[in-house]
Amino acid sequence: MTQNTVEKTPVTLLGLGAMGTALARTWLSAGHPLTVWNRTPARAAALAAEGARVADSAAAAVAASPLIVVCLLDDASVEEVLAGTDLVGRDLVNLTTGTPAQARARAEWARERGARYLDGGIMAVPPMIGAPEAGGYVFYSGSPELFERHRETLAVPAGTTYVGEDAGFAALHDVALLSAMYGMFAGVAHAFALIRKEDIDPAALAPLLADWLVAMAPAVHQTADQLRSGDYTKGVVSNLAMQVAGTPTFLSTAEQQGVSPDLLNPYFELMRRRLAEGSGEEDLTGVIDLLMH
């Protein structure tokens, strides 16, 4: 073992699914002493051959390192796996996907057990881990001191973005970005459905569609500016009244192409509701207020 390896922070990783295994390999490659544990021991065999120490229980794995990283199926799995472990004095980083409320509750749960806590939201898929050029990163929230202490180690698998002391903020940022992604996917699905029965090659539409989405993306900055200022008419190019007037064209085209309007109707209905409130000169930002309970 080299001196460089000795100086690296030891890490314990609980959970060796596709993401956990990718995380493990990056820490091993960077020379971090790594202890791993998984419910199915066979998943650890390959990592053992690459230099990981395989613990025979979650409790033994937790005892092996000051920094504990958890990457499991869900919050219930975290509860179950850590139930019989001694977390006193440990630094717990939870990369398990969950809700903001679960993260806040888990932070309190960890504090009651004598551990310091960071929650993480991974904005990457396994092939992006350990590949800086892929652009993957992880949101972190919770103890700022803990984040600073382990920033270098946490940055080995993917970039790090700290979003606040509230432990729920990493999960909230994660879900917010992914929600926008699924909204985009919904629009893409509708676009491809419109041409599905025509003599139009989807591969020919794809670059046009991708370029259009990229061109529209900067609109999020105007929306944020309008939300911050409270002035939804600021910088409007195509107002709500004009856009609502155009919606029948989209719905008629869908009907003529034999495509369900199910992906468009909810948003169009919100637009119509906002217009009915007398907000025709606004941008689309007012729709956000209609979503709030």
mmCIF file of C-alpha atoms in Angstrom:
data_model
loop_
_atom_site.group_PDB
_atom_site.id
_atom_site.type_symbol
_atom_site.label_atom_id
_atom_site.label_comp_id
_atom_site.label_asym_id
_atom_site.label_seq_id
_atom_site.Cartn_x
_atom_site.Cartn_y
_atom_site.Cartn_z
ATOM 1 C CA MET A 1 0.000 0.000 0.000
ATOM 2 C CA THR A 2 1.438 3.369 -0.966
ATOM 3 C CA GLN A 3 1.771 6.387 1.276
ATOM 4 C CA ASN A 4 -0.725 8.160 -0.967
ATOM 5 C CA THR A 5 -3.277 5.439 -0.302
ATOM 6 C CA VAL A 6 -2.723 5.620 3.459
ATOM 7 C CA GLU A 7 -3.485 9.341 3.431
ATOM 8 C CA LYS A 8 -6.791 8.961 1.604
ATOM 9 C CA THR A 9 -9.991 8.997 3.681
ATOM 10 C CA PRO A 10 -11.282 5.481 4.356
ATOM 11 C CA VAL A 11 -14.826 4.999 3.066
ATOM 12 C CA THR A 12 -17.520 2.477 3.897
ATOM 13 C CA LEU A 13 -20.154 1.946 1.224
ATOM 14 C CA LEU A 14 -23.440 0.191 1.966
ATOM 15 C CA GLY A 15 -25.286 -0.940 -1.154
ATOM 16 C CA LEU A 16 -23.803 -2.406 -4.313
ATOM 17 C CA GLY A 17 -26.436 -1.990 -6.958
ATOM 18 C CA ALA A 18 -25.415 -0.509 -10.280
ATOM 19 C CA MET A 19 -24.876 2.947 -8.784
ATOM 20 C CA GLY A 20 -23.181 1.692 -5.627
ATOM 21 C CA THR A 21 -20.789 -0.465 -7.616
ATOM 22 C CA ALA A 22 -19.889 2.482 -9.846
ATOM 23 C CA LEU A 23 -19.224 4.645 -6.787
ATOM 24 C CA ALA A 24 -17.102 1.916 -5.216
ATOM 25 C CA ARG A 25 -14.873 1.545 -8.255
ATOM 26 C CA THR A 26 -14.108 5.259 -8.392
ATOM 27 C CA TRP A 27 -13.012 5.376 -4.766
ATOM 28 C CA LEU A 28 -10.897 2.271 -5.217
ATOM 29 C CA SER A 29 -9.281 3.696 -8.343
ATOM 30 C CA ALA A 30 -8.489 6.902 -6.460
ATOM 31 C CA GLY A 31 -6.741 4.961 -3.702
ATOM 32 C CA HIS A 32 -9.304 5.256 -0.915
ATOM 33 C CA PRO A 33 -9.385 2.314 1.494
ATOM 34 C CA LEU A 34 -12.873 0.961 0.882
ATOM 35 C CA THR A 35 -15.085 -1.323 2.936
ATOM 36 C CA VAL A 36 -18.263 -2.571 1.273
ATOM 37 C CA TRP A 37 -21.363 -4.444 2.322
ATOM 38 C CA ASN A 38 -24.377 -5.648 0.403
ATOM 39 C CA ARG A 39 -27.374 -7.796 1.279
ATOM 40 C CA THR A 40 -26.392 -10.139 -1.546
ATOM 41 C CA PRO A 41 -22.717 -10.908 -0.790
ATOM 42 C CA ALA A 42 -21.996 -12.187 -4.304
ATOM 43 C CA ARG A 43 -22.200 -8.620 -5.610
ATOM 44 C CA ALA A 44 -19.108 -7.738 -3.601
ATOM 45 C CA ALA A 45 -16.885 -10.442 -5.102
ATOM 46 C CA ALA A 46 -15.644 -8.401 -8.055
ATOM 47 C CA LEU A 47 -14.878 -5.418 -5.827
ATOM 48 C CA ALA A 48 -12.984 -7.632 -3.406
ATOM 49 C CA ALA A 49 -10.781 -8.705 -6.301
ATOM 50 C CA GLU A 50 -10.135 -5.014 -7.003
ATOM 51 C CA GLY A 51 -9.039 -4.294 -3.440
ATOM 52 C CA ALA A 52 -12.183 -3.628 -1.424
ATOM 53 C CA ARG A 53 -12.609 -5.110 2.008
ATOM 54 C CA VAL A 54 -15.922 -6.961 2.250
ATOM 55 C CA ALA A 55 -17.641 -6.732 5.644
ATOM 56 C CA ASP A 56 -19.787 -9.625 6.801
ATOM 57 C CA SER A 57 -22.442 -7.310 8.279
ATOM 58 C CA ALA A 58 -23.633 -3.740 7.997
ATOM 59 C CA ALA A 59 -22.553 -3.141 11.601
ATOM 60 C CA ALA A 60 -19.010 -4.301 10.841
ATOM 61 C CA ALA A 61 -18.919 -2.132 7.739
ATOM 62 C CA VAL A 62 -20.000 0.947 9.702
ATOM 63 C CA ALA A 63 -17.344 0.269 12.339
ATOM 64 C CA ALA A 64 -14.607 0.101 9.691
ATOM 65 C CA SER A 65 -14.581 3.746 8.529
ATOM 66 C CA PRO A 66 -15.359 7.247 9.788
ATOM 67 C CA LEU A 67 -17.176 8.088 6.544
ATOM 68 C CA ILE A 68 -20.256 5.984 5.789
ATOM 69 C CA VAL A 69 -21.927 6.298 2.400
ATOM 70 C CA VAL A 70 -25.323 4.684 1.918
ATOM 71 C CA CYS A 71 -26.730 3.967 -1.541
ATOM 72 C CA LEU A 72 -29.728 1.685 -1.121
ATOM 73 C CA LEU A 73 -33.129 1.126 -2.706
ATOM 74 C CA ASP A 74 -35.212 3.485 -0.593
ATOM 75 C CA ASP A 75 -35.519 5.179 2.795
ATOM 76 C CA ALA A 76 -37.050 2.077 4.378
ATOM 77 C CA SER A 77 -33.951 0.130 3.344
ATOM 78 C CA VAL A 78 -31.729 2.713 5.045
ATOM 79 C CA GLU A 79 -33.738 2.317 8.258
ATOM 80 C CA GLU A 80 -33.489 -1.463 8.093
ATOM 81 C CA VAL A 81 -29.795 -1.714 7.212
ATOM 82 C CA LEU A 82 -28.593 0.812 9.789
ATOM 83 C CA ALA A 83 -30.907 -0.351 12.579
ATOM 84 C CA GLY A 84 -28.304 -2.480 14.364
ATOM 85 C CA THR A 85 -25.249 -0.300 13.773
ATOM 86 C CA ASP A 86 -23.340 2.060 16.060
ATOM 87 C CA LEU A 87 -23.341 5.456 14.379
ATOM 88 C CA VAL A 88 -21.842 7.455 17.242
ATOM 89 C CA GLY A 89 -19.151 9.750 15.880
ATOM 90 C CA ARG A 90 -19.701 8.639 12.295
ATOM 91 C CA ASP A 91 -20.165 10.867 9.243
ATOM 92 C CA LEU A 92 -23.211 9.554 7.386
ATOM 93 C CA VAL A 93 -23.776 10.481 3.743
ATOM 94 C CA ASN A 94 -27.062 9.191 2.384
ATOM 95 C CA LEU A 95 -27.191 8.935 -1.422
ATOM 96 C CA THR A 96 -30.423 6.936 -1.416
ATOM 97 C CA THR A 97 -33.191 8.532 -3.474
ATOM 98 C CA GLY A 98 -35.963 9.861 -1.270
ATOM 99 C CA THR A 99 -38.247 12.795 -0.563
ATOM 100 C CA PRO A 100 -37.264 16.038 1.185
ATOM 101 C CA ALA A 101 -39.370 15.044 4.196
ATOM 102 C CA GLN A 102 -37.609 11.684 4.421
ATOM 103 C CA ALA A 103 -34.218 13.406 4.262
ATOM 104 C CA ARG A 104 -35.128 15.798 7.074
ATOM 105 C CA ALA A 105 -36.429 12.964 9.218
ATOM 106 C CA ARG A 106 -33.339 10.862 8.472
ATOM 107 C CA ALA A 107 -31.078 13.773 9.467
ATOM 108 C CA GLU A 108 -32.820 13.996 12.830
ATOM 109 C CA TRP A 109 -32.690 10.206 13.146
ATOM 110 C CA ALA A 110 -28.920 10.298 12.559
ATOM 111 C CA ARG A 111 -28.413 13.149 15.032
ATOM 112 C CA GLU A 112 -30.236 11.214 17.737
ATOM 113 C CA ARG A 113 -27.795 8.355 17.138
ATOM 114 C CA GLY A 114 -24.736 10.545 17.436
ATOM 115 C CA ALA A 115 -23.921 10.839 13.740
ATOM 116 C CA ARG A 116 -23.355 13.838 11.492
ATOM 117 C CA TYR A 117 -25.491 13.784 8.338
ATOM 118 C CA LEU A 118 -25.443 14.803 4.699
ATOM 119 C CA ASP A 119 -28.152 13.947 2.201
ATOM 120 C CA GLY A 120 -27.382 13.585 -1.488
ATOM 121 C CA GLY A 121 -29.256 13.596 -4.776
ATOM 122 C CA ILE A 122 -27.346 11.975 -7.621
ATOM 123 C CA MET A 123 -27.802 13.740 -10.952
ATOM 124 C CA ALA A 124 -26.197 10.986 -12.990
ATOM 125 C CA VAL A 125 -26.634 7.418 -14.177
ATOM 126 C CA PRO A 126 -23.985 4.787 -13.345
ATOM 127 C CA PRO A 127 -21.937 5.171 -16.574
ATOM 128 C CA MET A 128 -21.462 8.877 -15.725
ATOM 129 C CA ILE A 129 -19.822 8.093 -12.374
ATOM 130 C CA GLY A 130 -16.058 8.512 -12.489
ATOM 131 C CA ALA A 131 -16.304 10.233 -15.882
ATOM 132 C CA PRO A 132 -15.974 14.003 -15.322
ATOM 133 C CA GLU A 133 -16.520 14.717 -18.993
ATOM 134 C CA ALA A 134 -20.028 13.228 -18.705
ATOM 135 C CA GLY A 135 -21.149 16.132 -16.496
ATOM 136 C CA GLY A 136 -22.703 14.121 -13.669
ATOM 137 C CA TYR A 137 -22.830 15.617 -10.194
ATOM 138 C CA VAL A 138 -24.430 15.155 -6.787
ATOM 139 C CA PHE A 139 -26.502 17.653 -4.816
ATOM 140 C CA TYR A 140 -25.598 17.698 -1.122
ATOM 141 C CA SER A 141 -27.446 19.269 1.789
ATOM 142 C CA GLY A 142 -27.119 19.142 5.550
ATOM 143 C CA SER A 143 -24.134 19.938 7.735
ATOM 144 C CA PRO A 144 -21.896 22.463 5.929
ATOM 145 C CA GLU A 145 -18.951 21.470 8.117
ATOM 146 C CA LEU A 146 -19.388 17.839 7.157
ATOM 147 C CA PHE A 147 -19.576 18.730 3.480
ATOM 148 C CA GLU A 148 -16.355 20.743 3.665
ATOM 149 C CA ARG A 149 -14.593 17.978 5.593
ATOM 150 C CA HIS A 150 -15.330 15.378 2.928
ATOM 151 C CA ARG A 151 -15.687 17.545 -0.173
ATOM 152 C CA GLU A 152 -12.553 16.130 -1.814
ATOM 153 C CA THR A 153 -13.553 12.513 -1.179
ATOM 154 C CA LEU A 154 -17.143 13.072 -2.303
ATOM 155 C CA ALA A 155 -15.918 14.730 -5.500
ATOM 156 C CA VAL A 156 -14.081 11.569 -6.616
ATOM 157 C CA PRO A 157 -17.124 9.847 -8.203
ATOM 158 C CA ALA A 158 -18.858 12.989 -9.524
ATOM 159 C CA GLY A 159 -19.009 16.751 -9.129
ATOM 160 C CA THR A 160 -20.431 18.181 -5.917
ATOM 161 C CA THR A 161 -23.017 20.948 -5.525
ATOM 162 C CA TYR A 162 -23.905 22.017 -1.982
ATOM 163 C CA VAL A 163 -27.423 23.482 -1.814
ATOM 164 C CA GLY A 164 -27.961 24.312 1.843
ATOM 165 C CA GLU A 165 -28.054 23.345 5.484
ATOM 166 C CA ASP A 166 -31.645 22.106 5.265
ATOM 167 C CA ALA A 167 -31.151 18.357 4.817
ATOM 168 C CA GLY A 168 -34.163 18.162 2.500
ATOM 169 C CA PHE A 169 -32.794 20.538 -0.117
ATOM 170 C CA ALA A 170 -30.696 17.978 -2.021
ATOM 171 C CA ALA A 171 -33.715 15.732 -2.534
ATOM 172 C CA LEU A 172 -35.848 18.755 -3.431
ATOM 173 C CA HIS A 173 -33.381 19.930 -6.085
ATOM 174 C CA ASP A 174 -33.078 16.378 -7.394
ATOM 175 C CA VAL A 175 -36.834 15.901 -7.779
ATOM 176 C CA ALA A 176 -37.317 19.412 -9.198
ATOM 177 C CA LEU A 177 -34.811 18.799 -11.987
ATOM 178 C CA LEU A 178 -36.099 15.311 -12.701
ATOM 179 C CA SER A 179 -39.689 16.583 -12.769
ATOM 180 C CA ALA A 180 -38.685 19.068 -15.451
ATOM 181 C CA MET A 181 -36.976 16.240 -17.307
ATOM 182 C CA TYR A 182 -40.138 14.134 -17.331
ATOM 183 C CA GLY A 183 -42.137 17.131 -18.521
ATOM 184 C CA MET A 184 -39.684 17.456 -21.394
ATOM 185 C CA PHE A 185 -39.955 13.741 -22.139
ATOM 186 C CA ALA A 186 -43.752 14.125 -22.242
ATOM 187 C CA GLY A 187 -43.452 16.841 -24.866
ATOM 188 C CA VAL A 188 -40.973 14.753 -26.853
ATOM 189 C CA ALA A 189 -43.335 11.766 -26.731
ATOM 190 C CA HIS A 190 -46.194 13.897 -28.073
ATOM 191 C CA ALA A 191 -44.006 15.319 -30.847
ATOM 192 C CA PHE A 192 -42.937 11.883 -32.059
ATOM 193 C CA ALA A 193 -46.512 10.607 -31.806
ATOM 194 C CA LEU A 194 -47.665 13.348 -34.178
ATOM 195 C CA ILE A 195 -45.383 12.083 -36.953
ATOM 196 C CA ARG A 196 -45.670 8.379 -36.114
ATOM 197 C CA LYS A 197 -48.050 7.499 -38.960
ATOM 198 C CA GLU A 198 -46.487 9.816 -41.526
ATOM 199 C CA ASP A 199 -43.662 9.285 -43.984
ATOM 200 C CA ILE A 200 -41.296 11.220 -41.734
ATOM 201 C CA ASP A 201 -38.160 9.586 -40.394
ATOM 202 C CA PRO A 202 -37.998 10.043 -36.576
ATOM 203 C CA ALA A 203 -34.221 10.278 -36.944
ATOM 204 C CA ALA A 204 -34.707 13.324 -39.169
ATOM 205 C CA LEU A 205 -36.989 15.021 -36.639
ATOM 206 C CA ALA A 206 -34.722 14.249 -33.677
ATOM 207 C CA PRO A 207 -31.989 16.871 -34.322
ATOM 208 C CA LEU A 208 -34.616 19.516 -35.071
ATOM 209 C CA LEU A 209 -36.404 18.660 -31.837
ATOM 210 C CA ALA A 210 -33.194 18.624 -29.779
ATOM 211 C CA ASP A 211 -32.058 21.975 -31.159
ATOM 212 C CA TRP A 212 -35.477 23.502 -30.485
ATOM 213 C CA LEU A 213 -35.472 22.335 -26.871
ATOM 214 C CA VAL A 214 -31.984 23.764 -26.389
ATOM 215 C CA ALA A 215 -33.128 27.075 -27.885
ATOM 216 C CA MET A 216 -36.104 27.211 -25.485
ATOM 217 C CA ALA A 217 -34.126 26.273 -22.364
ATOM 218 C CA PRO A 218 -32.966 29.826 -21.513
ATOM 219 C CA ALA A 219 -36.615 30.710 -20.850
ATOM 220 C CA VAL A 220 -36.161 29.226 -17.372
ATOM 221 C CA HIS A 221 -34.043 32.257 -16.429
ATOM 222 C CA GLN A 222 -36.849 34.657 -17.361
ATOM 223 C CA THR A 223 -39.321 32.582 -15.368
ATOM 224 C CA ALA A 224 -37.028 32.713 -12.338
ATOM 225 C CA ASP A 225 -36.600 36.475 -12.719
ATOM 226 C CA GLN A 226 -40.363 36.984 -12.939
ATOM 227 C CA LEU A 227 -40.954 34.812 -9.860
ATOM 228 C CA ARG A 228 -38.332 36.739 -7.901
ATOM 229 C CA SER A 229 -39.704 40.159 -8.904
ATOM 230 C CA GLY A 230 -43.377 39.211 -8.800
ATOM 231 C CA ASP A 231 -43.861 40.928 -12.161
ATOM 232 C CA TYR A 232 -45.089 38.262 -14.583
ATOM 233 C CA THR A 233 -45.360 40.786 -17.433
ATOM 234 C CA LYS A 234 -41.634 41.550 -17.365
ATOM 235 C CA GLY A 235 -39.930 40.802 -20.673
ATOM 236 C CA VAL A 236 -42.964 39.073 -22.185
ATOM 237 C CA VAL A 237 -42.605 38.240 -25.878
ATOM 238 C CA SER A 238 -45.712 36.124 -26.419
ATOM 239 C CA ASN A 239 -48.329 36.769 -23.762
ATOM 240 C CA LEU A 240 -50.715 34.289 -22.178
ATOM 241 C CA ALA A 241 -53.747 35.476 -24.154
ATOM 242 C CA MET A 242 -51.956 34.933 -27.446
ATOM 243 C CA GLN A 243 -50.695 31.508 -26.420
ATOM 244 C CA VAL A 244 -54.112 30.338 -25.209
ATOM 245 C CA ALA A 245 -55.602 31.473 -28.531
ATOM 246 C CA GLY A 246 -53.183 29.131 -30.272
ATOM 247 C CA THR A 247 -53.954 26.004 -28.244
ATOM 248 C CA PRO A 248 -56.890 24.811 -30.436
ATOM 249 C CA THR A 249 -54.412 24.342 -33.293
ATOM 250 C CA PHE A 250 -52.381 21.895 -31.212
ATOM 251 C CA LEU A 251 -55.450 19.986 -30.095
ATOM 252 C CA SER A 252 -56.947 19.844 -33.610
ATOM 253 C CA THR A 253 -53.652 18.635 -35.046
ATOM 254 C CA ALA A 254 -53.472 15.895 -32.440
ATOM 255 C CA GLU A 255 -57.026 14.803 -33.260
ATOM 256 C CA GLN A 256 -56.309 14.787 -37.008
ATOM 257 C CA GLN A 257 -53.163 12.713 -36.454
ATOM 258 C CA GLY A 258 -54.977 10.243 -34.228
ATOM 259 C CA VAL A 259 -52.926 11.264 -31.190
ATOM 260 C CA SER A 260 -54.298 11.583 -27.667
ATOM 261 C CA PRO A 261 -54.037 15.112 -26.209
ATOM 262 C CA ASP A 262 -53.587 13.672 -22.711
ATOM 263 C CA LEU A 263 -50.049 15.046 -22.356
ATOM 264 C CA LEU A 264 -51.056 18.567 -23.450
ATOM 265 C CA ASN A 265 -54.487 19.038 -21.889
ATOM 266 C CA PRO A 266 -53.466 19.496 -18.228
ATOM 267 C CA TYR A 267 -51.089 22.339 -19.049
ATOM 268 C CA PHE A 268 -53.459 23.956 -21.511
ATOM 269 C CA GLU A 269 -56.226 23.826 -18.898
ATOM 270 C CA LEU A 270 -54.012 25.678 -16.410
ATOM 271 C CA MET A 271 -53.258 28.296 -19.080
ATOM 272 C CA ARG A 272 -56.983 28.805 -19.681
ATOM 273 C CA ARG A 273 -57.666 29.098 -15.954
ATOM 274 C CA ARG A 274 -54.971 31.723 -15.532
ATOM 275 C CA LEU A 275 -56.325 33.688 -18.484
ATOM 276 C CA ALA A 276 -59.823 33.559 -16.988
ATOM 277 C CA GLU A 277 -58.406 35.362 -13.950
ATOM 278 C CA GLY A 278 -57.613 38.336 -16.187
ATOM 279 C CA SER A 279 -53.899 37.701 -16.611
ATOM 280 C CA GLY A 280 -53.723 37.834 -20.377
ATOM 281 C CA GLU A 281 -50.715 40.161 -20.540
ATOM 282 C CA GLU A 282 -48.575 37.885 -18.392
ATOM 283 C CA ASP A 283 -46.075 35.274 -19.433
ATOM 284 C CA LEU A 284 -46.795 31.614 -18.592
ATOM 285 C CA THR A 285 -45.263 32.054 -15.137
ATOM 286 C CA GLY A 286 -48.646 32.515 -13.451
ATOM 287 C CA VAL A 287 -49.417 28.850 -14.098
ATOM 288 C CA ILE A 288 -46.969 28.072 -11.300
ATOM 289 C CA ASP A 289 -49.196 29.846 -8.780
ATOM 290 C CA LEU A 290 -52.139 27.673 -9.838
ATOM 291 C CA LEU A 291 -50.131 24.567 -8.918
ATOM 292 C CA MET A 292 -49.703 25.699 -5.314
ATOM 293 C CA HIS A 293 -52.098 24.257 -2.764
#
